[in-house]
Structures are given as structure tokens and as C-alpha cells.
Coordinates of C-alpha atoms (C1' of nucleotides) in Angstrom, one line a residue:
Chain G
X1 CA 29.5 100.4 -19.7
X2 CA 31.6 100.1 -22.6
X3 CA 33.9 102.4 -24.1
X4 CA 36.1 102.7 -27.3
X5 CA 39.4 103.0 -27.5
X6 CA 39.1 106.6 -28.7
X7 CA 36.6 107.6 -25.6
X8 CA 39.0 105.2 -23.4
X9 CA 42.0 107.4 -24.3
X10 CA 40.6 111.1 -24.0
X11 CA 39.4 109.1 -20.2
X12 CA 42.5 107.7 -19.5
X13 CA 44.4 110.3 -21.3
X14 CA 46.9 107.6 -22.6
X15 CA 47.7 107.6 -26.9
X16 CA 46.1 105.5 -28.7
X17 CA 49.5 104.7 -29.7
X18 CA 50.3 103.2 -25.7
X19 CA 47.0 102.1 -26.2
X20 CA 47.1 99.9 -27.9
X21 CA 51.4 98.4 -27.2
X22 CA 50.0 97.8 -23.4
X23 CA 47.3 95.9 -24.9
X24 CA 49.8 94.1 -27.2
X25 CA 52.4 93.5 -24.0
X26 CA 49.2 92.3 -21.4
X27 CA 49.7 94.8 -19.8
X28 CA 46.5 96.6 -20.2
X29 CA 44.1 94.7 -22.3
X30 CA 40.4 96.0 -23.1
X31 CA 37.7 93.6 -21.4
X32 CA 35.9 92.8 -24.5
X33 CA 37.5 92.4 -28.2
X34 CA 35.6 92.2 -31.2
X35 CA 36.7 89.2 -33.0
X36 CA 35.6 89.6 -36.2
X37 CA 36.8 93.6 -36.4
X38 CA 38.8 93.8 -34.0
X39 CA 37.8 96.3 -32.1
X40 CA 38.5 97.2 -28.7
X41 CA 36.0 98.1 -26.0
X42 CA 37.3 98.9 -22.3
X43 CA 34.8 98.6 -19.0
X44 CA 35.6 99.7 -15.2
X45 CA 37.6 97.9 -14.4
X46 CA 40.3 99.1 -17.5
X47 CA 39.8 102.1 -16.2
X48 CA 41.0 101.4 -12.4
X49 CA 44.2 99.9 -14.0
X50 CA 44.9 102.6 -16.6
X51 CA 45.6 104.9 -14.1
X52 CA 48.2 102.5 -11.6
X53 CA 49.7 102.3 -14.8
X54 CA 50.1 105.8 -15.2
X55 CA 51.0 106.9 -11.6
X56 CA 53.0 103.4 -11.5
X57 CA 55.5 105.4 -15.4
X58 CA 55.3 109.0 -13.4
X59 CA 57.2 107.1 -10.8
X60 CA 59.6 105.7 -13.2
X61 CA 58.8 102.6 -13.1
X62 CA 59.8 100.1 -17.0
X63 CA 56.8 98.8 -18.6
X64 CA 58.5 95.3 -17.7
X65 CA 58.1 96.2 -14.2
X66 CA 54.8 97.4 -14.1
X67 CA 53.7 94.7 -16.0
X68 CA 55.5 93.0 -13.1
X69 CA 53.7 95.4 -10.1
X70 CA 50.5 94.6 -11.6
X71 CA 49.8 90.8 -12.8
X72 CA 51.1 89.7 -9.2
X73 CA 50.3 92.9 -6.5
X74 CA 47.0 94.8 -6.1
X75 CA 48.0 96.7 -3.3
X76 CA 50.7 99.3 -2.1
X77 CA 52.2 97.4 1.0
X78 CA 52.4 94.9 -0.9
X79 CA 55.6 96.5 -3.5
X80 CA 56.9 98.1 -0.6
X81 CA 60.8 97.0 -1.9
X82 CA 60.0 97.6 -4.9
X83 CA 59.0 100.6 -4.5
X84 CA 62.3 101.4 -2.4
X85 CA 64.7 99.7 -5.2
X86 CA 63.0 102.1 -7.6
X87 CA 63.9 105.1 -5.5
X88 CA 67.6 103.9 -4.6
X89 CA 67.5 103.9 -8.7
X90 CA 66.3 107.8 -8.5
X91 CA 68.4 108.6 -5.8
X92 CA 71.7 107.8 -8.5
X93 CA 70.1 109.1 -10.9
X94 CA 69.5 112.6 -8.7
X95 CA 73.1 112.0 -7.3
X96 CA 74.6 111.8 -11.5
X97 CA 72.8 114.2 -12.6
X98 CA 74.0 117.0 -9.6
X99 CA 77.1 115.8 -10.4
X100 CA 77.4 116.7 -13.9
X101 CA 75.2 119.9 -13.5
X102 CA 78.9 121.0 -10.7
X103 CA 80.9 119.9 -13.7
X104 CA 79.2 122.0 -16.2
X105 CA 79.0 124.9 -13.9
X106 CA 82.8 124.9 -13.0
X107 CA 83.3 125.0 -16.8
X108 CA 81.8 127.9 -17.1
X109 CA 82.6 129.8 -14.3
X110 CA 85.6 129.7 -15.6
X111 CA 85.1 130.5 -18.9
X112 CA 82.5 133.1 -18.0
X113 CA 85.8 135.1 -16.0
X114 CA 88.2 134.3 -18.9
X115 CA 86.2 136.9 -20.8
X116 CA 85.5 139.6 -17.9
X117 CA 89.2 140.1 -18.2
X118 CA 90.7 140.8 -21.6
X119 CA 94.3 141.1 -18.9
X120 CA 96.2 143.7 -19.8
X121 CA 98.3 143.4 -22.7
X122 CA 100.6 140.6 -22.3
X123 CA 103.1 142.9 -20.6
X124 CA 104.9 142.6 -17.4
X125 CA 102.9 143.7 -14.3
X126 CA 103.8 144.3 -10.8
X127 CA 100.9 143.1 -8.4
X128 CA 99.3 141.7 -5.1
X129 CA 98.4 137.8 -5.2
X130 CA 95.6 137.4 -1.9
X131 CA 95.9 134.6 0.4
X132 CA 94.3 130.6 -0.6
X133 CA 93.5 128.1 -0.2
X134 CA 94.9 125.1 -2.0
X135 CA 94.8 121.3 -2.8
X136 CA 98.1 120.6 -4.2
X137 CA 100.0 117.0 -5.2
X138 CA 104.3 118.1 -5.4
X139 CA 105.8 116.4 -7.4
X140 CA 109.1 115.1 -9.0
X141 CA 109.8 115.2 -12.5
X142 CA 109.2 115.7 -15.9
X143 CA 106.9 118.4 -16.7
X144 CA 105.1 116.1 -19.3
X145 CA 104.3 114.2 -15.8
X146 CA 102.2 117.5 -14.6
X147 CA 99.1 116.6 -16.5
X148 CA 98.5 113.5 -14.5
X149 CA 99.2 115.7 -11.2
X150 CA 96.1 117.7 -12.7
X151 CA 94.1 114.9 -14.1
X152 CA 94.4 113.2 -10.3
X153 CA 93.8 116.5 -8.9
X154 CA 90.5 117.3 -10.5
X155 CA 88.9 113.1 -9.7
X156 CA 89.2 113.3 -6.1
X157 CA 88.4 117.3 -5.8
X158 CA 85.5 117.6 -8.7
X159 CA 83.1 120.2 -6.6
X160 CA 85.7 121.7 -4.3
X161 CA 86.9 123.5 -7.4
X162 CA 87.2 126.9 -7.2
X163 CA 89.5 128.7 -9.6
X164 CA 92.3 128.1 -13.0
X165 CA 94.6 125.3 -12.3
X166 CA 99.1 126.0 -11.9
X167 CA 101.5 124.8 -10.6
X168 CA 104.0 126.1 -7.9
X169 CA 108.2 125.7 -9.5
X170 CA 110.6 124.8 -6.5
X171 CA 113.3 124.7 -8.1
X172 CA 115.3 128.1 -8.7
X173 CA 116.6 126.9 -12.1
X174 CA 115.5 125.6 -14.6
X175 CA 115.1 121.6 -14.8
X176 CA 114.3 119.9 -18.0
X177 CA 114.3 116.1 -16.3
X178 CA 113.9 116.5 -11.6
X179 CA 112.3 119.4 -11.2
X180 CA 109.9 119.7 -8.1
X181 CA 107.2 120.4 -8.8
X182 CA 104.3 120.9 -7.5
X183 CA 100.3 120.6 -9.6
X184 CA 97.9 122.4 -7.7
X185 CA 94.0 123.7 -7.9
X186 CA 92.5 126.7 -5.0
X187 CA 89.8 125.4 -3.7
X188 CA 86.9 125.7 -1.5
X189 CA 88.0 123.1 1.4
X190 CA 89.8 119.9 1.7
X191 CA 90.8 117.5 3.3
X192 CA 94.8 115.8 2.8
X193 CA 94.2 112.1 1.3
X194 CA 96.1 109.9 -0.4
X195 CA 99.2 112.2 -2.1
X196 CA 97.4 115.7 -2.7
X197 CA 98.1 118.0 0.6
X198 CA 95.1 121.2 0.8
X199 CA 96.8 123.6 2.8
X200 CA 96.7 127.6 2.7
X201 CA 98.6 129.3 0.0
X202 CA 100.1 132.9 1.4
X203 CA 100.0 136.1 -1.4
X204 CA 102.1 138.5 -1.4
X205 CA 103.8 141.0 -4.3
X206 CA 105.1 139.0 -7.2
X207 CA 106.1 139.9 -10.9
X208 CA 103.2 139.2 -13.6
X209 CA 103.7 138.6 -17.1
X210 CA 101.7 136.6 -19.7
X211 CA 102.7 134.6 -21.5
X212 CA 100.7 133.4 -24.9
X213 CA 101.2 130.5 -27.1
X214 CA 101.7 126.9 -26.6
X215 CA 103.6 125.8 -24.0
X216 CA 106.6 124.9 -25.4
X217 CA 107.7 129.2 -26.7
X218 CA 107.4 129.6 -22.3
X219 CA 110.9 130.1 -22.5
X220 CA 110.6 133.9 -24.2
X221 CA 108.4 135.3 -21.7
X222 CA 111.0 133.9 -18.5
X223 CA 113.6 135.1 -19.9
X224 CA 111.5 138.6 -20.4
X225 CA 110.8 138.4 -17.1
X226 CA 114.0 137.7 -15.2
X227 CA 115.6 140.4 -17.5
X228 CA 112.7 143.4 -15.4
X229 CA 113.7 141.2 -12.6
X230 CA 117.6 142.1 -12.7
X231 CA 117.1 145.0 -13.7
X232 CA 115.5 146.3 -10.6
X233 CA 117.4 144.1 -9.0
X234 CA 114.2 142.2 -7.0
X235 CA 115.3 139.0 -4.5
X236 CA 112.6 137.1 -5.6
X237 CA 111.5 133.9 -3.6
X238 CA 110.2 130.7 -3.7
X239 CA 108.4 129.4 -5.2
X240 CA 107.0 130.5 -8.0
X241 CA 104.5 129.8 -10.2
X242 CA 102.5 128.7 -14.2
X243 CA 98.6 129.8 -13.5
X244 CA 96.9 128.5 -16.1
X245 CA 94.2 130.6 -17.4
X246 CA 93.7 128.9 -20.4
X247 CA 95.5 125.6 -21.4
X248 CA 93.4 122.6 -23.6
X249 CA 90.0 122.3 -21.4
X250 CA 87.9 120.2 -20.2
X251 CA 86.0 119.4 -23.1
X252 CA 88.1 121.0 -26.2
X253 CA 91.6 120.6 -26.3
X254 CA 91.5 124.2 -28.0
X255 CA 94.1 126.1 -30.4
X256 CA 97.8 126.2 -28.5
X257 CA 98.5 129.4 -30.2
X258 CA 95.4 131.1 -27.9
X259 CA 96.8 129.6 -25.0
X260 CA 97.3 132.5 -22.1
X261 CA 99.3 131.4 -19.2
X262 CA 100.9 133.8 -16.1
X263 CA 103.9 133.7 -14.7
X264 CA 104.3 134.6 -11.0
X265 CA 107.3 135.3 -9.8
X266 CA 106.9 136.2 -6.1
X267 CA 109.8 139.5 -4.5
X268 CA 110.6 140.0 -0.9
Chain J
X1 CA 100.9 106.6 -36.3
X2 CA 98.1 104.6 -37.0
X3 CA 95.3 101.9 -35.3
X4 CA 93.0 99.6 -36.0
X5 CA 89.2 100.2 -34.3
X6 CA 90.6 97.3 -31.6
X7 CA 93.2 99.9 -30.8
X8 CA 91.7 102.9 -31.1
X9 CA 89.4 101.1 -28.7
X10 CA 91.3 100.5 -26.5
X11 CA 92.6 103.4 -25.9
X12 CA 89.9 105.2 -26.4
X13 CA 87.0 102.9 -23.6
X14 CA 84.8 103.5 -26.5
X15 CA 83.3 100.8 -27.6
X16 CA 83.8 99.2 -31.7
X17 CA 80.4 99.5 -32.5
X18 CA 79.5 103.1 -30.8
X19 CA 83.3 103.6 -33.1
X20 CA 81.3 102.2 -35.6
X21 CA 77.6 104.1 -35.3
X22 CA 80.5 107.9 -34.8
X23 CA 81.7 107.1 -37.7
X24 CA 78.1 106.3 -39.8
X25 CA 77.1 109.7 -38.3
X26 CA 80.1 111.8 -39.0
X27 CA 81.1 112.7 -35.8
X28 CA 84.1 111.0 -35.2
X29 CA 86.1 109.5 -38.6
X30 CA 88.9 107.5 -39.1
X31 CA 91.8 109.4 -40.6
X32 CA 91.9 106.8 -43.4
X33 CA 89.6 103.6 -44.7
X34 CA 91.1 101.6 -46.6
X35 CA 88.8 101.8 -49.9
X36 CA 89.8 97.6 -51.2
X37 CA 89.1 95.9 -47.9
X38 CA 87.0 99.1 -45.1
X39 CA 89.0 98.7 -42.7
X40 CA 88.7 101.8 -40.6
X41 CA 92.0 103.8 -39.5
X42 CA 92.5 106.1 -36.4
X43 CA 95.2 109.0 -35.5
X44 CA 96.1 110.6 -33.0
X45 CA 93.9 113.8 -33.9
X46 CA 91.2 111.2 -33.9
X47 CA 92.0 110.3 -30.4
X48 CA 91.8 114.0 -28.7
X49 CA 88.1 113.8 -31.0
X50 CA 87.6 111.3 -29.2
X51 CA 87.8 112.8 -25.7
X52 CA 85.5 115.5 -26.4
X53 CA 83.4 113.3 -27.8
X54 CA 83.2 111.0 -24.4
X55 CA 83.3 114.5 -22.1
X56 CA 80.7 116.5 -23.6
X57 CA 78.1 112.4 -23.9
X58 CA 79.1 112.3 -19.5
X59 CA 77.8 115.9 -20.5
X60 CA 74.7 113.6 -21.0
X61 CA 74.3 115.7 -25.2
X62 CA 73.2 114.2 -27.7
X63 CA 74.8 113.0 -30.4
X64 CA 73.0 115.3 -32.6
X65 CA 74.0 118.0 -30.1
X66 CA 77.6 116.5 -29.5
X67 CA 77.8 116.2 -34.1
X68 CA 77.4 120.4 -33.5
X69 CA 79.5 121.1 -31.0
X70 CA 82.3 119.9 -33.2
X71 CA 81.5 120.7 -36.4
X72 CA 81.8 124.3 -35.2
X73 CA 83.2 125.1 -32.1
X74 CA 86.8 124.1 -30.9
X75 CA 87.1 126.4 -28.2
X76 CA 85.1 126.1 -24.5
X77 CA 84.4 129.5 -24.8
X78 CA 82.5 129.1 -27.9
X79 CA 79.9 126.4 -26.6
X80 CA 78.5 128.7 -23.1
X81 CA 75.7 129.7 -24.3
X82 CA 75.3 125.1 -24.9
X83 CA 76.4 124.4 -21.5
X84 CA 74.3 126.8 -20.0
X85 CA 71.7 125.5 -22.0
X86 CA 72.4 121.9 -21.3
X87 CA 72.7 122.5 -17.9
X88 CA 69.5 124.1 -17.5
X89 CA 67.7 120.9 -19.0
X90 CA 70.0 118.6 -16.2
X91 CA 68.4 120.7 -13.6
X92 CA 64.9 120.8 -14.7
X93 CA 65.5 116.9 -14.1
X94 CA 67.3 116.5 -10.7
X95 CA 63.4 118.8 -10.3
X96 CA 61.4 115.9 -11.4
X97 CA 62.9 113.1 -10.1
X98 CA 64.0 115.0 -6.8
X99 CA 60.0 115.3 -6.4
X100 CA 59.5 111.8 -8.6
X101 CA 61.2 110.5 -4.6
X102 CA 59.4 112.8 -2.6
X103 CA 56.1 110.9 -4.0
X104 CA 57.8 107.1 -3.5
X105 CA 59.0 108.2 -0.6
X106 CA 55.5 109.4 1.0
X107 CA 53.7 106.3 0.0
X108 CA 56.8 104.2 2.1
X109 CA 56.6 106.0 5.5
X110 CA 52.3 105.8 5.8
X111 CA 53.2 102.1 4.4
X112 CA 55.9 101.5 6.6
X113 CA 53.9 102.9 9.3
X114 CA 50.5 100.9 8.6
X115 CA 52.6 97.4 9.3
X116 CA 53.8 99.0 12.2
X117 CA 50.5 98.9 14.1
X118 CA 48.2 96.6 13.6
X119 CA 45.5 98.1 15.6
X120 CA 43.2 97.0 18.7
X121 CA 41.5 95.1 16.9
X122 CA 38.4 97.3 16.3
X123 CA 37.4 98.0 19.2
X124 CA 35.8 101.1 20.7
X125 CA 39.1 102.7 22.0
X126 CA 40.0 106.4 24.0
X127 CA 42.6 108.3 23.9
X128 CA 44.6 111.2 23.7
X129 CA 44.7 112.8 20.3
X130 CA 48.1 115.8 19.5
X131 CA 47.7 119.2 18.2
X132 CA 49.2 118.9 14.6
X133 CA 49.4 121.1 11.3
X134 CA 46.6 120.5 8.9
X135 CA 45.8 121.7 5.6
X136 CA 41.9 121.9 4.3
X137 CA 40.0 122.5 1.5
X138 CA 35.8 123.4 3.5
X139 CA 33.3 122.9 1.7
X140 CA 29.4 121.9 1.9
X141 CA 28.3 119.4 -1.0
X142 CA 28.1 115.5 -0.7
X143 CA 30.2 113.4 1.0
X144 CA 30.9 112.0 -2.2
X145 CA 32.7 115.3 -3.5
X146 CA 35.2 114.8 -1.2
X147 CA 37.8 113.1 -3.6
X148 CA 38.2 116.3 -5.3
X149 CA 39.3 118.1 -2.5
X150 CA 41.9 115.4 -1.8
X151 CA 42.8 115.3 -5.1
X152 CA 43.6 119.5 -4.9
X153 CA 45.0 119.2 -1.9
X154 CA 47.7 116.2 -3.2
X155 CA 48.2 118.9 -5.9
X156 CA 49.5 121.5 -3.9
X157 CA 50.5 120.5 -1.7
X158 CA 53.0 117.1 -2.0
X159 CA 56.3 117.4 -0.1
X160 CA 54.7 118.7 2.2
X161 CA 51.8 116.1 3.9
X162 CA 53.2 114.3 6.6
X163 CA 50.1 111.8 7.1
X164 CA 47.2 110.2 6.5
X165 CA 44.3 112.0 5.1
X166 CA 41.4 112.9 6.8
X167 CA 37.7 114.5 6.9
X168 CA 36.7 116.9 9.7
X169 CA 32.5 117.0 10.3
X170 CA 30.9 119.8 11.2
X171 CA 27.8 118.6 11.2
X172 CA 25.8 117.2 14.2
X173 CA 24.2 115.6 12.2
X174 CA 23.8 112.9 9.9
X175 CA 23.5 114.7 6.6
X176 CA 23.3 113.2 2.7
X177 CA 23.5 116.0 0.4
X178 CA 24.2 119.6 1.6
X179 CA 26.7 118.1 4.3
X180 CA 29.7 120.4 5.9
X181 CA 33.2 119.1 5.4
X182 CA 36.6 119.5 5.0
X183 CA 39.0 116.8 3.5
X184 CA 42.9 118.1 5.0
X185 CA 46.3 116.7 5.8
X186 CA 48.3 117.0 8.0
X187 CA 51.7 119.5 6.7
X188 CA 55.0 119.7 7.8
X189 CA 54.9 123.5 6.9
X190 CA 52.5 125.6 4.2
X191 CA 50.6 129.2 3.6
X192 CA 47.1 129.4 3.4
X193 CA 46.3 129.8 -0.9
X194 CA 44.1 129.4 -2.9
X195 CA 40.9 127.6 -1.7
X196 CA 43.8 126.3 1.4
X197 CA 43.7 127.0 4.5
X198 CA 46.9 126.3 6.8
X199 CA 46.1 125.8 10.5
X200 CA 46.7 124.0 14.2
X201 CA 43.8 121.1 15.0
X202 CA 43.9 121.5 18.9
X203 CA 43.9 117.5 20.0
X204 CA 42.1 116.6 22.8
X205 CA 40.0 113.4 24.6
X206 CA 38.4 110.7 22.0
X207 CA 36.7 108.4 21.3
X208 CA 37.7 106.4 19.0
X209 CA 36.8 102.8 16.7
X210 CA 38.6 102.0 13.4
X211 CA 35.7 100.1 10.9
X212 CA 37.0 97.9 8.4
X213 CA 35.5 97.2 4.9
X214 CA 34.2 99.9 2.6
X215 CA 33.0 103.2 3.2
X216 CA 29.4 102.5 2.8
X217 CA 28.7 100.6 5.5
X218 CA 30.1 102.8 7.9
X219 CA 26.8 104.3 9.1
X220 CA 27.3 100.0 11.4
X221 CA 31.1 101.5 13.1
X222 CA 28.7 104.9 13.5
X223 CA 26.1 103.1 14.7
X224 CA 28.2 101.4 18.3
X225 CA 30.3 104.3 18.6
X226 CA 27.6 106.7 18.9
X227 CA 25.5 104.1 21.8
X228 CA 28.2 103.6 23.7
X229 CA 28.8 107.5 23.9
X230 CA 25.3 107.6 25.4
X231 CA 25.6 104.8 28.1
X232 CA 28.5 107.1 29.7
X233 CA 26.4 110.3 29.3
X234 CA 29.7 112.4 27.2
X235 CA 29.4 115.5 25.6
X236 CA 30.7 115.3 22.3
X237 CA 32.2 118.2 20.4
X238 CA 32.2 119.3 16.8
X239 CA 33.8 118.5 14.5
X240 CA 34.3 114.9 14.6
X241 CA 37.2 113.8 12.3
X242 CA 37.2 110.2 10.0
X243 CA 41.4 109.1 9.7
X244 CA 41.9 107.1 6.7
X245 CA 44.1 104.8 7.5
X246 CA 44.2 102.4 4.6
X247 CA 41.3 103.4 1.7
X248 CA 42.9 103.7 -1.8
X249 CA 46.1 104.5 -2.3
X250 CA 48.2 106.3 -4.9
X251 CA 49.5 103.6 -6.4
X252 CA 46.4 100.9 -6.7
X253 CA 42.1 100.9 -5.0
X254 CA 43.0 98.4 -3.6
X255 CA 40.0 96.3 -2.0
X256 CA 37.5 97.5 0.1
X257 CA 37.4 94.9 2.6
X258 CA 41.2 95.6 4.6
X259 CA 39.9 99.7 4.2
X260 CA 40.4 101.1 7.4
X261 CA 39.1 104.5 8.5
X262 CA 39.3 105.2 12.5
X263 CA 36.2 107.4 13.2
X264 CA 36.9 110.2 16.2
X265 CA 34.5 111.7 18.0
X266 CA 36.2 114.6 20.6
X267 CA 35.1 114.7 23.8
X268 CA 34.9 117.6 26.2
Chain M
dT1 C1' 18.4 102.7 -47.5
dA2 C1' 23.1 104.9 -49.5
dT3 C1' 26.3 107.7 -47.9
dA4 C1' 29.9 109.9 -46.1
dA5 C1' 33.0 111.4 -42.1
dG6 C1' 35.0 109.4 -38.5
dC7 C1' 36.8 106.2 -36.2
dG8 C1' 39.2 101.7 -35.5
dC9 C1' 41.8 98.2 -37.7
dT10 C1' 46.7 96.3 -39.1
dG11 C1' 51.8 96.7 -40.6
dC12 C1' 55.2 99.3 -42.1
dC13 C1' 59.1 102.6 -41.1
dC14 C1' 61.3 105.8 -37.6
dC15 C1' 63.9 107.8 -33.3
dA16 C1' 67.9 107.7 -30.0
dA17 C1' 72.3 104.4 -29.1
dG18 C1' 74.6 100.8 -29.6
dG19 C1' 74.4 95.0 -27.9
dG20 C1' 74.8 90.3 -29.9
dG21 C1' 75.0 88.1 -33.9
dA22 C1' 76.2 85.9 -38.7
dG23 C1' 78.7 84.6 -42.7
dA24 C1' 82.5 86.0 -44.4
dG25 C1' 86.8 88.7 -46.0
dT26 C1' 91.6 90.0 -43.5
dC27 C1' 96.3 90.5 -41.7
dA28 C1' 100.2 89.5 -39.2
dA29 C1' 103.1 85.9 -36.9
dG30 C1' 104.5 81.2 -37.1
Chain K
dC1 C1' 100.5 78.7 -46.1
dT2 C1' 98.1 77.8 -41.8
dT3 C1' 95.5 79.7 -38.6
dG4 C1' 93.6 82.4 -34.8
dA5 C1' 93.5 86.7 -33.9
dC6 C1' 90.2 91.2 -36.3
dT7 C1' 87.7 93.1 -38.4
dC8 C1' 84.0 93.8 -42.5
dT9 C1' 78.5 94.4 -43.2
dC10 C1' 74.2 93.3 -42.4
dC11 C1' 70.2 92.3 -39.8
dC12 C1' 67.6 91.7 -35.3
dC13 C1' 66.8 94.1 -30.7
dT14 C1' 65.4 97.1 -27.5
dT15 C1' 61.7 101.2 -25.2
dG16 C1' 58.0 104.1 -25.6
dG17 C1' 55.8 105.0 -28.3
dG18 C1' 54.7 108.8 -33.3
dG19 C1' 53.4 108.8 -37.6
dC20 C1' 51.7 107.0 -42.2
dA21 C1' 49.3 103.6 -45.5
dG22 C1' 45.6 100.9 -47.1
dC23 C1' 41.8 98.7 -45.6
dG24 C1' 37.0 98.0 -43.4
dC25 C1' 33.2 99.2 -39.8
dT26 C1' 29.3 102.7 -37.6
dT27 C1' 26.8 105.9 -37.0
dA28 C1' 23.7 109.8 -38.1
dT29 C1' 21.8 112.3 -41.6
dA30 C1' 19.7 112.8 -46.4

DNA sequence: TATAAGCGCTGCCCCAAGGGGAGAGTCAAG
DNA sequence: CTTGACTCTCCCCTTGGGGCAGCGCTTATA
């Protein structure tokens, strides 16, 4: 029994285009080719081979790999190595996609959270903050160096990040150059590693003000919040915090006019 | 400050080829192109955009998708939809690769098992078989219909298959056309579904003989095993089993001369 | 036996996301 | 002014085919 390419295509569920390609690549050669007309005819053995090719394709082998396999081997026990290799490839792909999925998920979660609460409109507020687990990287230097700290943290924590980036300020006064700062992230869990300390950050009562606009103009908001504190004669605690509710994102830099930074000064 | 394409390539870790492609596709257009020489020059804003593009590429967006996104949007909160869609895509890919991985794993496991025991060389043996959980699809018909049964089972069980394909024979005698057969697979777990019954198959003592060669010649092995049983005056139980130690595989049909089929006749 | 519908053939262009290289022009430093 | 490093455009190649044009072949029916 011999089949024309159309019949064979229906039998094997391989497109005619694919069959011609496989012929050209000498992966699946028709049992008979009419020399004068060029018509391809396939037989039962071709069907068997086509099935093998289809399965290997499902298993994500490339045509080049398939060609090698079907030329050299004719039994599963002979291609154990290749199967093991392929499985490793696939596990790698899975791991990679899982990382991507988690990264995207983090962005989605944070953005959704931001959308939920349009926050009481930039007024000073007294509130309770809960204790949380954080991973931070304390450093001395300029404020502009903090970005690197966040980069380091994000790379090492990746999947465990559980909230918005924050900075802790250990100086009582404003320092231009030699500030004692700790960029940090809330995390689900984690261990201390090179330069990163994971620990509980105690909550408590704080005075909070959300600053809207570029970070360079945050001084004005600090002025407001301290004048409020002086008025009320509160005693402040160290460290104070900045929570980056909305800043340069993972994907876009965004518009600095819309950045939101919450200042939290803790009091006794 | 403006950068030549080479400098910009080093800054952004994007290849020159890619940069030229992105220019052509109007995804990342240099801030300045010298009209007479065609030299491309990039600026700081290009760096920002390049970072965005890189991140989106890491997240598995195509250039076409990226183009749409960067033309229309400039903040993460605006592309939540796209991120959610992309995450779905990625979850699908993960699920698909996981299925492939499990399928390959099954083949590897079975082949490794086959390699381990070259089986006592095709002699009649009395042995104990343990109770196992199986999923089967009992049917009446010709032996040649059994293949379809296995296909159905494999498709529905997929990941839960835990051993070699078997057939249970419920007839005391040989039947050509109307045999009462149950193709089945050992499984890890499972529930009854359309036409598939999952249950424990009791173990016990059996007379076993491994038949080597094409299935069509299995009659000779049956003759041997029954003459042994008669000699010993054992009382046989129903159903008897055939275990397909090595038959047509998932990938290759293999050579029928090397097929191995174990006949198990259970006795009291 | 003629004819038309339906197949099949080759050859060409296309997709994504670039890689490699040829041949020619340009830039910057000595 | 030269030289070496850089950049330009153009073309071909990759994977696994899809789509179409223009032609020839087959086969059933009139």
C-alpha cells in the first residue's frame, strides 16, 4: 500500500509543508518518489517513523536532534542519554519561567496594592505600624548610593520580597555625604548572607506623611513633619523610615511628579 | 552627552546587531542620526528606554509587544493587563514543560528498570507478586483491540503511571474473538473515570515465564507454562496476567525479536 | 475520449530575533 | 596624513514551517 502526500498527511497529522521539509532534510524520506513527476509516495514503515518523529517533537527535540536519533537508534533504551539531557534542558526552562512568573507576580501584587489605596491625601497622620521581617544592607555614604543597595537586595532576595522598598535612617540630623542608611525590603523569610542582614523590624507608633513628587523635593515634607512633631512635643526615635510607595519601577522609570514616598518618624 | 552605538552597546549590554534592529523596528530610535554618515548617537533617555526594553524582554515579551507597550505606556500601573496576560502565557508554558518532563521521566524510569534486571534467562519460575494499585479498562473483543485501551489509559493517567503495561485475562481458555481482557497500568493514585476503574490488584504466588520475541509467537510459551503447571498439578486462578516488559515503546516501535512479555499464571 | 476538479510539484517570499561577514566609509589619535 | 578602530549597509543563515503563484498530474465523469 502506498499513500500520496495528502493521504499521508491526514494519516499522520503532519502538514504537507512539514512532510516536504522532512524529506528535504532527509528525516522522513518517502518510500518512493516518481522520477518523472516528483510525486512522493509513502508506505507503512514511513507511518511508523512519522509517529516516532511526532513524539520526539512533542518532547521538544529539534529536527536536527531527531535526525541524529532516528539515524542511529531504533529503541528507547539506546537514547537514555539523550532523554536525560533533554529532561535537564526542560527543567532549566521550567526554572527560568518560574522565576519570570514570580517576578511578574511581584509587580502585579505591588501595583494592585497601590491601586487599592489612594492614601489619605498627603496629610500628616499618626498611625501604628506592625512589626515585620526585613532584609537590609546597612551602609554609609551618599543618598544616591542607595540605589545600588536596592539592586543588590533585589537580586539576592528575588522571590522572597514581600512589600515595598524602604530606607532606614540612623542619623538624627540630615547628612549630605556620610549618611548612615539601610536600604531594605520586607521579606517572607531569608537568611543573612554577604552584606545582607535579615531580622525583625519592630513596629510602633509613628508620624507619617506621604510626599508626592520627585525625591529631590522631599525636604519640604520633612520640614512639615518636624514642625508638627515639635508642636506636639513628641520624642522621636531612630531609625526613621522612608517607604517608596511609588518610585522608579522594575520596568518603567515612571514620572517623578507621581512618585509617592512615605516618611515615617517613630515616636515614644 | 551622546554615545556612539559601540559605547551604548557596552552601557546597555545590548548587542550592536540588536540595537540596529530595534532602530529599524522603531523600538529604540537613537536620539540623533548623522544624515551624511548614518552614524547613530544615543543619549540618556535612550538608556532609560533600553533598560525598560531589556526588562520586558526578560519577561518574555516579543519585540512587537514591547513596541506597543513603550509607545502607549510609561508606568507599570498602566500595563497590569499585559502583565497578567503574560503571566498566564508563562504558566501555560510551565505546565506544558512539566508534562513533557513527566513523560520523559516515565520513559527513563522504565528503561532504567529494564536495564537493571536482565531477568533470569527465560525459564519458568515460581514467584511472589505484590499487591498493587492499578487503573484498568475491561473490555471484550479481539486481542488486537487492546492497543486502543492502552492508548486511552495512557492519555487519561499520564503522570500517575507507575510501572509497566499489563493485561489481565479473565477467560480460562484461549479465545480468539470475544476475549474478556483488561488492559491496565500500575498507578500511584487515581479515581475511577469514564471507562477506567482504579483499584487494588491482589498479589500472590504465580508461575512466571518470560517470552522473548514477537507477540504472535507467545502461544509456544503458554504451552510450556501450562505443561509445567499440569505436571505440578497446581490449581490456577483467574485472571492471569501478561506484563509487557519490553514491547513497542512510547517513541520507537523497536524490534519485535527483542520484545519481552512475562506470562503470570496465579495459583492457589 | 475530453475535460475539469482536485492534487502535487517547485520556487519564491515571509515570520522572530538576531548572528556572521563583506566591502566601503568615518573618526580620532599620533 | 596615516592608521587602526569603528560604523555603515547589504546579504545570507538560523528554526519550523505558512502562504501563494504558476505549472503539471490524475482521475472521475460526461
